[in-house]
Coordinates of C-alpha atoms in Angstrom, one line a residue:
X28 CA 55.2 -14.7 -74.0
X29 CA 54.7 -12.3 -76.9
X30 CA 51.7 -10.9 -75.3
X31 CA 53.2 -10.6 -71.8
X32 CA 56.2 -8.9 -73.2
X33 CA 53.8 -6.6 -74.8
X34 CA 52.0 -5.8 -71.4
X35 CA 55.3 -5.3 -69.7
X36 CA 56.3 -2.8 -72.3
X37 CA 52.9 -0.9 -71.8
X38 CA 53.2 -1.3 -68.1
X39 CA 57.0 0.0 -68.0
X40 CA 56.0 2.9 -70.4
X41 CA 53.4 3.8 -67.5
X42 CA 55.8 3.3 -64.8
X43 CA 58.4 5.6 -66.5
X44 CA 55.7 8.2 -67.2
X45 CA 55.0 8.0 -63.3
X46 CA 58.5 8.0 -62.3
X47 CA 59.3 11.3 -64.3
X48 CA 56.0 12.8 -62.9
X49 CA 57.3 12.1 -59.3
X50 CA 61.0 13.4 -60.1
X51 CA 59.6 16.5 -61.5
X52 CA 57.2 17.2 -58.5
X53 CA 60.0 16.3 -55.9
X54 CA 62.6 18.4 -57.7
X55 CA 59.5 21.6 -57.9
X56 CA 59.0 21.0 -54.4
X57 CA 62.4 20.9 -53.2
X58 CA 63.0 24.2 -55.5
X59 CA 59.7 25.6 -53.6
X60 CA 61.3 24.9 -50.3
X61 CA 64.5 26.7 -51.0
X62 CA 62.6 29.6 -52.7
X63 CA 60.3 30.0 -49.5
X64 CA 63.5 30.1 -47.1
X65 CA 65.0 33.0 -49.3
X66 CA 61.9 34.6 -49.5
X67 CA 61.1 34.4 -45.8
X68 CA 64.8 35.9 -45.3
X69 CA 63.9 38.7 -47.6
X70 CA 60.6 39.7 -46.0
X71 CA 62.3 39.5 -42.5
X72 CA 65.3 41.9 -43.8
X73 CA 62.5 44.1 -45.3
X74 CA 60.3 44.2 -42.4
X75 CA 63.4 45.2 -39.9
X76 CA 64.9 47.7 -42.6
X77 CA 61.7 49.5 -42.7
X78 CA 60.8 49.3 -38.9
X79 CA 64.6 50.5 -38.2
X80 CA 64.1 53.5 -40.6
X81 CA 61.0 54.2 -39.1
X82 CA 62.2 54.0 -35.7
X83 CA 65.4 56.2 -36.4
X84 CA 62.9 59.2 -37.8
X85 CA 60.7 58.9 -34.9
X86 CA 63.1 58.4 -31.8
X87 CA 66.8 59.6 -33.2
X88 CA 67.6 63.2 -32.8
X89 CA 70.1 63.3 -35.5
X90 CA 67.6 64.2 -38.3
X91 CA 65.9 66.8 -36.0
X92 CA 69.5 68.5 -35.6
X93 CA 69.9 68.3 -39.2
X94 CA 66.9 69.6 -40.0
X95 CA 67.4 72.5 -37.6
X96 CA 70.6 73.8 -39.0
X97 CA 71.9 74.4 -42.6
X98 CA 73.5 71.9 -44.7
X99 CA 77.2 73.6 -44.5
X100 CA 77.1 74.1 -40.8
X101 CA 79.1 72.4 -38.3
X102 CA 76.2 71.0 -36.4
X103 CA 74.7 69.6 -39.5
X104 CA 78.0 68.1 -40.7
X105 CA 78.3 66.4 -37.6
X106 CA 74.9 65.0 -37.3
X107 CA 75.2 63.6 -40.8
X108 CA 78.2 61.9 -39.9
X109 CA 76.5 60.2 -36.9
X110 CA 73.4 59.2 -39.1
X111 CA 76.1 57.9 -41.9
X112 CA 77.8 55.6 -39.0
X113 CA 74.5 54.1 -37.9
X114 CA 73.3 52.9 -41.4
X115 CA 76.8 51.9 -42.5
X116 CA 76.5 49.4 -39.5
X117 CA 73.3 48.5 -40.9
X118 CA 74.5 48.1 -44.3
X119 CA 77.0 45.6 -43.2
X120 CA 74.5 43.6 -41.4
X121 CA 72.2 43.2 -44.6
X122 CA 74.7 43.4 -47.6
X123 CA 76.4 46.0 -49.6
X124 CA 73.6 45.7 -52.2
X125 CA 71.2 48.0 -49.7
X126 CA 71.5 51.7 -50.3
X127 CA 70.0 54.2 -47.9
X128 CA 69.2 58.1 -48.6
X129 CA 67.4 60.6 -46.5
X130 CA 65.8 63.8 -47.7
X131 CA 65.0 66.7 -45.6
X132 CA 61.9 68.6 -47.3
X133 CA 62.2 72.1 -45.6
X134 CA 65.7 72.3 -46.9
X135 CA 65.0 70.4 -50.1
X136 CA 68.2 68.4 -49.3
X137 CA 68.8 64.9 -50.6
X138 CA 71.9 62.9 -49.7
X139 CA 73.0 59.2 -49.3
X140 CA 73.5 58.2 -45.4
X141 CA 75.6 55.0 -46.4
X142 CA 77.9 53.8 -49.1
X143 CA 76.3 53.5 -52.5
X144 CA 76.3 51.0 -55.4
X145 CA 74.5 52.9 -58.1
X146 CA 76.0 55.0 -60.4
X147 CA 76.1 58.8 -60.4
X148 CA 73.7 58.9 -63.4
X149 CA 71.3 56.5 -61.7
X150 CA 71.9 58.5 -58.3
X151 CA 70.6 62.1 -60.1
X152 CA 67.8 60.4 -61.9
X153 CA 66.7 58.7 -58.3
X154 CA 67.0 61.8 -56.6
X155 CA 64.6 63.6 -59.3
X156 CA 62.1 60.6 -58.9
X157 CA 62.2 60.9 -55.1
X158 CA 61.3 64.6 -55.2
X159 CA 58.5 63.9 -57.6
X160 CA 56.9 60.8 -55.4
X161 CA 56.9 63.1 -52.3
X162 CA 55.4 66.0 -53.8
X163 CA 52.7 63.8 -55.8
X164 CA 50.4 62.6 -52.9
X165 CA 48.9 59.7 -55.2
X166 CA 52.0 58.2 -56.2
X167 CA 53.6 58.9 -52.7
X168 CA 50.5 56.6 -51.4
X169 CA 52.2 53.9 -53.5
X170 CA 55.3 53.9 -52.1
X171 CA 54.9 54.8 -48.4
X172 CA 56.6 52.0 -46.2
X173 CA 56.2 49.5 -48.8
X174 CA 58.8 48.0 -51.1
X175 CA 57.9 48.9 -54.7
X176 CA 59.9 48.4 -58.0
X177 CA 60.7 51.7 -59.9
X178 CA 62.5 52.2 -63.3
X179 CA 65.6 54.2 -63.1
X180 CA 67.4 54.9 -66.7
X181 CA 66.4 51.5 -68.0
X182 CA 67.3 49.6 -64.8
X183 CA 64.8 48.2 -61.9
X184 CA 65.2 49.2 -58.4
X185 CA 63.3 48.0 -55.3
X186 CA 62.6 51.1 -53.3
X187 CA 61.2 51.6 -49.8
X188 CA 60.2 55.4 -48.3
X189 CA 59.3 56.1 -44.8
X190 CA 58.2 59.4 -43.8
X191 CA 58.1 61.5 -40.6
X192 CA 56.5 64.8 -40.8
X193 CA 59.1 66.6 -43.2
X194 CA 61.7 64.0 -42.7
X195 CA 62.1 60.9 -45.3
X196 CA 64.4 57.6 -45.0
X197 CA 64.6 55.8 -48.4
X198 CA 66.1 52.1 -48.6
X199 CA 67.0 50.8 -52.5
X200 CA 68.0 47.6 -53.6
X201 CA 68.5 46.9 -57.6
X202 CA 66.4 44.2 -58.8
X203 CA 69.0 42.0 -60.2
X204 CA 71.0 42.0 -56.6
X205 CA 67.7 40.9 -54.9
X206 CA 67.4 37.7 -57.1
X207 CA 71.0 36.9 -57.2
X208 CA 70.8 34.4 -54.7
X209 CA 68.2 32.4 -56.3
X210 CA 70.2 32.1 -59.5
X211 CA 72.7 30.3 -57.7
X212 CA 70.2 27.2 -57.5
X213 CA 70.9 24.7 -60.3
X214 CA 67.5 25.1 -62.4
X215 CA 68.7 23.5 -65.6
X216 CA 70.7 24.6 -68.7
X217 CA 68.1 27.2 -69.5
X218 CA 66.4 27.6 -66.0
X219 CA 66.4 30.9 -64.7
X220 CA 65.1 33.0 -61.8
X221 CA 63.7 36.8 -62.0
X222 CA 61.3 39.3 -60.4
X223 CA 58.1 39.8 -61.6
X224 CA 55.7 42.9 -60.7
X225 CA 52.0 42.8 -60.3
X226 CA 51.4 43.3 -64.0
X227 CA 53.6 40.3 -65.0
X228 CA 56.4 42.5 -66.2
X229 CA 59.9 41.4 -65.7
X230 CA 61.9 43.8 -63.9
X231 CA 65.0 41.7 -63.5
X232 CA 67.0 39.9 -66.3
X233 CA 66.4 36.4 -66.8
X234 CA 69.7 34.8 -66.4
X235 CA 70.7 31.1 -65.9
X236 CA 73.2 30.3 -63.1
X237 CA 76.0 30.5 -65.5
X238 CA 75.0 34.0 -66.3
X239 CA 73.5 33.4 -69.7
X240 CA 70.3 35.4 -70.9
X241 CA 67.8 33.0 -71.5
X242 CA 64.7 33.3 -74.1
X243 CA 61.4 32.4 -73.9
X244 CA 60.7 29.0 -75.1
X245 CA 57.5 26.8 -76.0
X246 CA 57.6 23.2 -74.3
X247 CA 55.5 20.5 -75.1
X248 CA 52.3 20.3 -73.1
X249 CA 51.5 18.2 -70.1
X250 CA 54.2 15.7 -68.7
X251 CA 56.5 16.1 -71.6
X252 CA 56.6 19.9 -70.9
X253 CA 60.3 20.8 -70.6
X254 CA 59.8 24.0 -68.5
X255 CA 58.1 24.5 -64.9
X256 CA 57.4 27.9 -63.5
X257 CA 57.5 28.4 -59.8
X258 CA 56.0 31.9 -58.4
X259 CA 56.8 32.8 -54.7
X260 CA 55.4 36.3 -53.5
X261 CA 57.2 38.5 -51.1
X262 CA 54.9 40.1 -48.0
X263 CA 54.1 44.1 -48.4
X264 CA 55.5 44.1 -51.9
X265 CA 54.1 44.9 -55.5
X266 CA 56.2 42.0 -56.9
X267 CA 57.0 38.0 -56.9
X268 CA 60.1 35.7 -57.9
X269 CA 59.5 33.2 -60.6
X270 CA 62.0 30.3 -61.0
X271 CA 61.6 28.6 -64.5
X272 CA 62.9 25.1 -64.1
X273 CA 64.4 23.7 -67.2
X274 CA 63.6 20.0 -67.1
X275 CA 65.7 18.9 -70.3
X276 CA 67.3 15.6 -69.4
X277 CA 63.8 14.0 -68.9
X278 CA 62.9 14.0 -72.5
X279 CA 66.1 12.2 -73.0
X280 CA 65.6 10.0 -70.4
X281 CA 62.2 8.9 -71.8
X282 CA 63.5 8.4 -75.3
X283 CA 66.2 6.1 -74.0
X284 CA 63.6 3.9 -71.8
X285 CA 61.4 3.6 -74.9
X286 CA 64.3 2.4 -76.9
X287 CA 65.6 -0.1 -74.4
X288 CA 62.3 -1.3 -74.0
X289 CA 61.5 -1.6 -77.9
X290 CA 64.9 -3.5 -78.1
X291 CA 63.5 -5.7 -74.7
X292 CA 60.4 -6.4 -76.8
X293 CA 62.1 -7.5 -79.9
X294 CA 64.4 -9.7 -78.3
X295 CA 61.8 -11.4 -76.2
X296 CA 59.7 -12.0 -79.3
X297 CA 62.9 -13.6 -80.5
X298 CA 63.1 -15.7 -77.5
X299 CA 59.6 -16.7 -78.0
X300 CA 59.9 -18.3 -81.4
X301 CA 63.0 -20.2 -80.3
X302 CA 61.2 -21.6 -77.4
X303 CA 58.5 -23.2 -79.7
X304 CA 61.1 -25.5 -80.6
X305 CA 61.5 -26.9 -76.9
X306 CA 57.8 -26.8 -75.8
X307 CA 57.8 -30.3 -74.3
X308 CA 61.0 -29.9 -72.5
X309 CA 60.6 -26.3 -71.3
X310 CA 56.9 -25.5 -70.8
X311 CA 55.8 -28.1 -68.7
X312 CA 58.4 -27.2 -66.0
X313 CA 58.0 -23.4 -66.4
X314 CA 54.0 -24.2 -65.7
X315 CA 54.9 -26.2 -62.8
X316 CA 56.9 -23.4 -61.3
X317 CA 54.0 -20.9 -62.2
X318 CA 51.6 -23.2 -60.3
X319 CA 54.1 -23.1 -57.2
X320 CA 54.2 -19.4 -57.0
X321 CA 50.3 -19.2 -57.2
X322 CA 50.2 -21.2 -54.0
X323 CA 51.2 -19.4 -51.1
X324 CA 51.8 -20.4 -47.2
X325 CA 49.5 -18.8 -44.8
X326 CA 52.8 -16.7 -43.5
X327 CA 53.2 -15.5 -46.8
X328 CA 56.0 -17.7 -48.1
X329 CA 55.7 -19.6 -51.2
X330 CA 55.3 -23.4 -50.8
X331 CA 58.1 -25.6 -51.5
X332 CA 59.3 -26.3 -55.2
X333 CA 59.9 -29.8 -56.4
X334 CA 63.2 -30.8 -58.0
X335 CA 63.2 -29.8 -61.7
X336 CA 65.5 -30.4 -64.5
X337 CA 65.9 -26.7 -65.1
X338 CA 68.4 -25.3 -62.5
X339 CA 67.4 -21.6 -63.3
X340 CA 63.8 -22.3 -62.2
X341 CA 65.2 -23.4 -58.8
X342 CA 67.2 -20.4 -58.5
X343 CA 64.0 -18.2 -59.5
X344 CA 62.2 -19.6 -56.5
X345 CA 65.1 -18.9 -54.0
X346 CA 65.2 -15.7 -55.3
X347 CA 61.3 -15.2 -55.3
X348 CA 61.4 -16.1 -51.5
X349 CA 64.1 -13.4 -50.9
X350 CA 62.1 -11.1 -53.0
X351 CA 59.0 -11.7 -50.5
X352 CA 61.3 -11.3 -47.7
X353 CA 62.6 -7.8 -49.1
X354 CA 59.2 -6.6 -49.7
X355 CA 58.0 -7.2 -46.3
X356 CA 61.2 -5.3 -45.2
X357 CA 60.5 -2.4 -47.4
X358 CA 56.9 -2.3 -46.2
X359 CA 58.2 -1.8 -42.8
X360 CA 60.8 1.0 -43.8
X361 CA 58.1 2.7 -45.6
X362 CA 55.9 3.0 -42.7
X363 CA 58.6 4.0 -40.3
X364 CA 59.5 6.4 -42.8
X365 CA 55.6 8.1 -43.2
X366 CA 55.6 8.0 -39.2
X367 CA 58.9 10.3 -39.3
X368 CA 57.8 12.7 -42.0
X369 CA 54.4 13.2 -39.9
X370 CA 56.4 13.7 -36.5
X371 CA 58.8 16.2 -38.6
X372 CA 55.7 18.1 -40.2
X373 CA 54.4 18.6 -36.3
X374 CA 57.1 19.8 -35.1
X375 CA 57.3 22.0 -38.3
X376 CA 53.8 23.2 -37.5
X377 CA 54.9 24.2 -33.7
X378 CA 57.7 26.5 -35.3
X379 CA 55.1 28.8 -37.4
X380 CA 54.4 31.0 -34.7
X381 CA 56.4 34.2 -35.4
X382 CA 56.1 36.9 -32.3
X383 CA 56.9 39.8 -34.5
X384 CA 55.6 42.2 -32.3
X385 CA 57.6 40.7 -29.5
X386 CA 60.4 41.2 -31.8
X387 CA 59.8 44.5 -32.5
X388 CA 59.7 45.1 -28.9
X389 CA 63.2 43.7 -28.4
X390 CA 64.4 45.9 -31.6
X391 CA 62.9 49.2 -29.9
X392 CA 64.7 48.6 -26.6
X393 CA 68.0 47.4 -28.6
X394 CA 67.7 50.8 -30.2
X395 CA 67.1 52.7 -26.9
X396 CA 70.0 51.5 -25.4
X397 CA 72.1 52.5 -28.3
X398 CA 71.4 56.0 -27.7
X399 CA 71.3 55.5 -23.7
X400 CA 67.7 56.0 -23.0
X401 CA 67.9 54.2 -19.7
X402 CA 64.4 55.4 -18.4
X403 CA 62.5 54.8 -21.6
X404 CA 64.0 51.2 -21.6
X405 CA 62.8 50.4 -17.9
X406 CA 59.3 51.8 -19.0
X407 CA 59.3 49.8 -22.2
X408 CA 60.7 46.6 -20.8
X409 CA 57.9 46.6 -17.7
X410 CA 55.1 47.4 -20.3
X411 CA 56.2 44.5 -22.3
X412 CA 56.5 42.2 -19.5
X413 CA 52.9 43.1 -18.4
X414 CA 51.6 42.6 -21.8
X415 CA 53.1 39.2 -22.7
X416 CA 52.2 38.2 -19.1
X417 CA 48.4 38.9 -19.7
X418 CA 48.6 37.4 -23.4
X419 CA 50.1 34.2 -22.0
X420 CA 48.1 33.5 -18.8
X421 CA 44.7 34.2 -20.5
X422 CA 43.9 30.8 -21.8
X423 CA 40.1 31.1 -21.2
X424 CA 37.3 32.3 -23.6
X425 CA 36.2 35.5 -21.8
X426 CA 38.1 37.9 -19.3
X427 CA 37.0 41.0 -17.2
X428 CA 36.4 44.1 -19.4
X429 CA 38.4 46.2 -17.0
X430 CA 41.5 43.9 -17.3
X431 CA 41.5 44.0 -21.2
X432 CA 41.0 47.6 -21.1
X433 CA 44.1 47.6 -18.7
X434 CA 45.9 45.6 -21.5
X435 CA 44.8 48.0 -24.2
X436 CA 46.6 50.7 -22.1
X437 CA 49.9 48.7 -21.9
X438 CA 49.8 48.3 -25.6
X439 CA 49.3 51.9 -26.5
X440 CA 51.9 52.7 -23.9
X441 CA 54.4 50.4 -25.6
X442 CA 53.3 51.9 -29.0
X443 CA 53.7 55.4 -27.7
X444 CA 57.7 54.5 -26.9
X445 CA 57.9 53.8 -30.6
X446 CA 56.2 56.4 -32.0
X447 CA 56.4 59.2 -29.7
X448 CA 54.0 62.1 -30.0
X449 CA 52.6 60.8 -33.2
X450 CA 49.3 59.9 -31.3
X451 CA 47.0 60.2 -28.4
X452 CA 44.5 57.8 -27.1
X453 CA 41.2 58.7 -25.3
X454 CA 39.7 55.9 -23.3
X455 CA 36.0 56.5 -21.5
X456 CA 34.5 53.6 -19.8
X457 CA 31.0 53.3 -18.0
X458 CA 31.7 52.1 -14.4
X459 CA 28.7 49.5 -14.7
X460 CA 30.7 47.8 -17.3
X461 CA 33.7 47.1 -15.5
X462 CA 32.8 43.7 -14.4
X463 CA 31.6 42.6 -17.8
X464 CA 33.0 39.6 -19.4
X465 CA 34.2 39.7 -23.1
X466 CA 36.6 37.2 -25.2
X467 CA 40.1 38.4 -24.7
X468 CA 42.4 40.3 -27.2
X469 CA 39.3 41.5 -29.0
X470 CA 39.7 45.3 -28.3
X471 CA 43.4 44.8 -29.0
X472 CA 42.7 43.7 -32.3
X473 CA 40.8 46.9 -33.6
X474 CA 43.0 49.0 -31.8
X475 CA 46.1 47.5 -33.2
X476 CA 44.3 48.0 -36.7
X477 CA 44.2 51.9 -36.1
X478 CA 47.8 52.2 -34.7
X479 CA 49.0 50.1 -38.0
X480 CA 46.9 52.0 -40.7
X481 CA 46.6 55.6 -39.0
X482 CA 50.0 56.5 -37.4
X483 CA 53.1 57.9 -39.3
X484 CA 50.8 60.6 -41.0
X485 CA 51.5 64.4 -40.6
X486 CA 48.5 65.3 -38.1
X487 CA 48.4 63.9 -34.5
X488 CA 46.2 60.8 -34.6
X489 CA 43.8 60.6 -32.1
X490 CA 42.3 57.0 -31.2
X491 CA 39.2 56.8 -28.9
X492 CA 37.9 53.8 -27.0
X493 CA 34.6 54.3 -25.7
X494 CA 32.2 51.8 -23.5
X495 CA 28.9 52.0 -22.4
X496 CA 25.7 49.8 -21.1
X497 CA 22.4 50.2 -22.5
X498 CA 19.2 48.2 -22.8
X499 CA 18.4 46.6 -25.9
X500 CA 15.4 44.2 -26.6
X501 CA 14.7 44.0 -23.0
X502 CA 18.2 42.7 -22.1
X503 CA 21.3 44.4 -21.2
X504 CA 24.3 44.9 -23.7
X505 CA 27.8 46.4 -23.7
X506 CA 28.5 48.8 -26.8
X507 CA 32.3 49.4 -27.3
X508 CA 33.3 52.0 -29.9
X509 CA 36.7 52.1 -31.4
X510 CA 37.5 55.1 -33.6
X511 CA 40.4 57.3 -35.0
X512 CA 41.3 60.4 -37.4
X513 CA 43.2 58.4 -39.9
X514 CA 42.8 57.2 -43.6
X515 CA 39.6 55.1 -42.6
X516 CA 39.1 51.7 -44.2
X517 CA 40.0 51.3 -47.8
X518 CA 36.9 51.4 -50.1
X519 CA 37.0 47.5 -51.2
X520 CA 37.5 46.5 -47.5
X521 CA 34.8 48.5 -46.1
X522 CA 32.5 47.2 -48.6
X523 CA 33.4 43.3 -47.7
X524 CA 33.3 44.2 -44.0
X525 CA 29.6 45.7 -44.3
X526 CA 28.3 42.9 -46.1
X527 CA 30.2 40.2 -44.2
X528 CA 32.2 38.8 -46.7
X529 CA 35.9 37.3 -45.6
X530 CA 38.7 39.4 -46.6
X531 CA 41.7 38.2 -48.2
X532 CA 44.2 36.6 -45.8
X533 CA 46.5 35.1 -48.8
X534 CA 49.4 37.8 -47.9
X535 CA 49.4 37.7 -44.2
X536 CA 47.1 40.7 -43.5
X537 CA 43.3 40.9 -42.1
X538 CA 43.9 37.7 -40.3
X539 CA 43.3 39.4 -36.6
X540 CA 40.1 41.0 -38.0
X541 CA 39.0 37.7 -39.3
X542 CA 39.8 35.6 -36.4
X543 CA 38.2 38.2 -34.1
X544 CA 34.6 38.1 -36.0
X545 CA 34.9 34.4 -36.0
X546 CA 35.1 34.0 -32.4
X547 CA 32.8 36.4 -31.4
X548 CA 30.4 34.6 -34.1
X549 CA 31.2 31.2 -32.0
X550 CA 31.3 32.3 -28.5
X551 CA 27.9 34.7 -28.9
X552 CA 26.0 32.3 -31.2
X553 CA 25.8 34.8 -33.7
X554 CA 24.2 37.5 -31.5
X555 CA 27.1 39.8 -31.4
X556 CA 27.0 42.8 -33.8
X557 CA 30.1 44.2 -35.4
X558 CA 29.8 47.7 -37.4
X559 CA 32.2 49.0 -39.6
X560 CA 32.1 52.6 -41.0
X561 CA 34.2 55.4 -41.9
X562 CA 33.8 58.7 -40.2
X563 CA 32.7 61.7 -42.2
X564 CA 36.0 64.2 -42.5
X565 CA 38.7 61.1 -42.1
X566 CA 39.0 58.4 -39.8
X567 CA 37.5 54.7 -39.3
X568 CA 34.8 53.6 -36.7
X569 CA 34.1 50.2 -35.1
X570 CA 31.3 49.5 -32.9
X571 CA 30.9 46.4 -31.0
X572 CA 27.5 45.2 -29.6
X573 CA 27.8 42.3 -27.2
X574 CA 24.8 40.7 -24.9
X575 CA 25.3 39.5 -21.5
X576 CA 25.7 35.7 -21.6
X577 CA 25.7 33.4 -18.7
X578 CA 28.9 31.3 -17.4
X579 CA 31.1 33.5 -19.2
X580 CA 33.8 32.9 -16.6
X581 CA 34.9 29.7 -18.5

């Protein structure tokens, strides 16, 4: 019995460690899910605000009027009032923490276009920084349409600068205001949430839920470590959110558990000493009871227990039968819970498709409706309908090249409704290539890449699509070239593409290109070729060479 008690003590210690580990993992997983919901909401808010400012710069005539008149003119003041109302409504929808400013470079005029929550001293310092960012092209590239932390008078803010020719809109929110909702989560007495930039520097104060400033502490390693850090990254930003969880209660539970088990071991040892005096009267019935438990019926029930002089053993036998039934019930319940968990996971995976382009189209239509652009709304709605009809109805592996090019035209028309005169496109097609079959949405992937990275710059962007047929190694091939005069591929991205190495997709970028390259590899059995390069003088070029394959209609 002493040996059994010691084994139970060791087993309980192992179970306690495992239980604490499971509880910590579940708590961490819960906080990760909570943080993900908040991060997803902020990413959506950032994307919409960025899109709203870009659309306002490209389509709203208010800033054009302000840029054409002097700041003290009545036309300027009236346009400024209209702009102030629009962004005040946007601020009501997304919170008073967001601040919005505009800058007219020709007039060197900087002013807020919504109520601001920053101090006047910070406002003046921010004004100087904006001037320097816009004048310095290297620094400006870091902030262009990207939420980035900046230091203003010892306090960090998150800023987004959206340009359009000589006009700029700026969105701003303090790092402490952005992280505040995560501080409402119970992270323990000394747990805290803060924002961290790409260099590991904290850009928000490490405050606990009670508002107390928390200092760094060194915890025990491994399972006994009192702190656990969860890091969640935002998309299209240069910072992330860290949550430090304080598991202070687990050490207390561990000590209490060990004390209880030590007391149990002492009591058991004492009882064993007493039992030695009653071995003849007690050990025999106990052995019979143990043999009874060892023999189970075929249906999983223990064999019948003969009458014993020890009433407790008879009661233990009945309880054991009940325990067997409960174990069987628990097994069924756990199995049903696992099935339900799998069903919920499948439903969750079905909800992962996020039609950002569709939402952007709807946002553009809504913005057009606000300023009564009825003809543009009709064209935008019809183009959007044709675009998604083509996307949803093409379930095969191949489509006619003529249909794919028409789909690209519709996509570019939609983008022209958003960006107006920011770009032009030219499509040159060999008549003999009209009935060639290619995989769907291949052209759009690279056209969309040109629109995404080349537009919103000072010169008008030229996007060119050329399709030719030629003979190569005694077989006919289709050569498709897509080029633009934008900034071209980033050196590190171009190097990986040329070498055939996969691009980093952890932040939700480059997914379309890698998906297209994989599809071409599988459908053409590695016979298709894609050549990436930067054009001398500025711009990117993609040349796709596709051989003719039989049975491409399926």
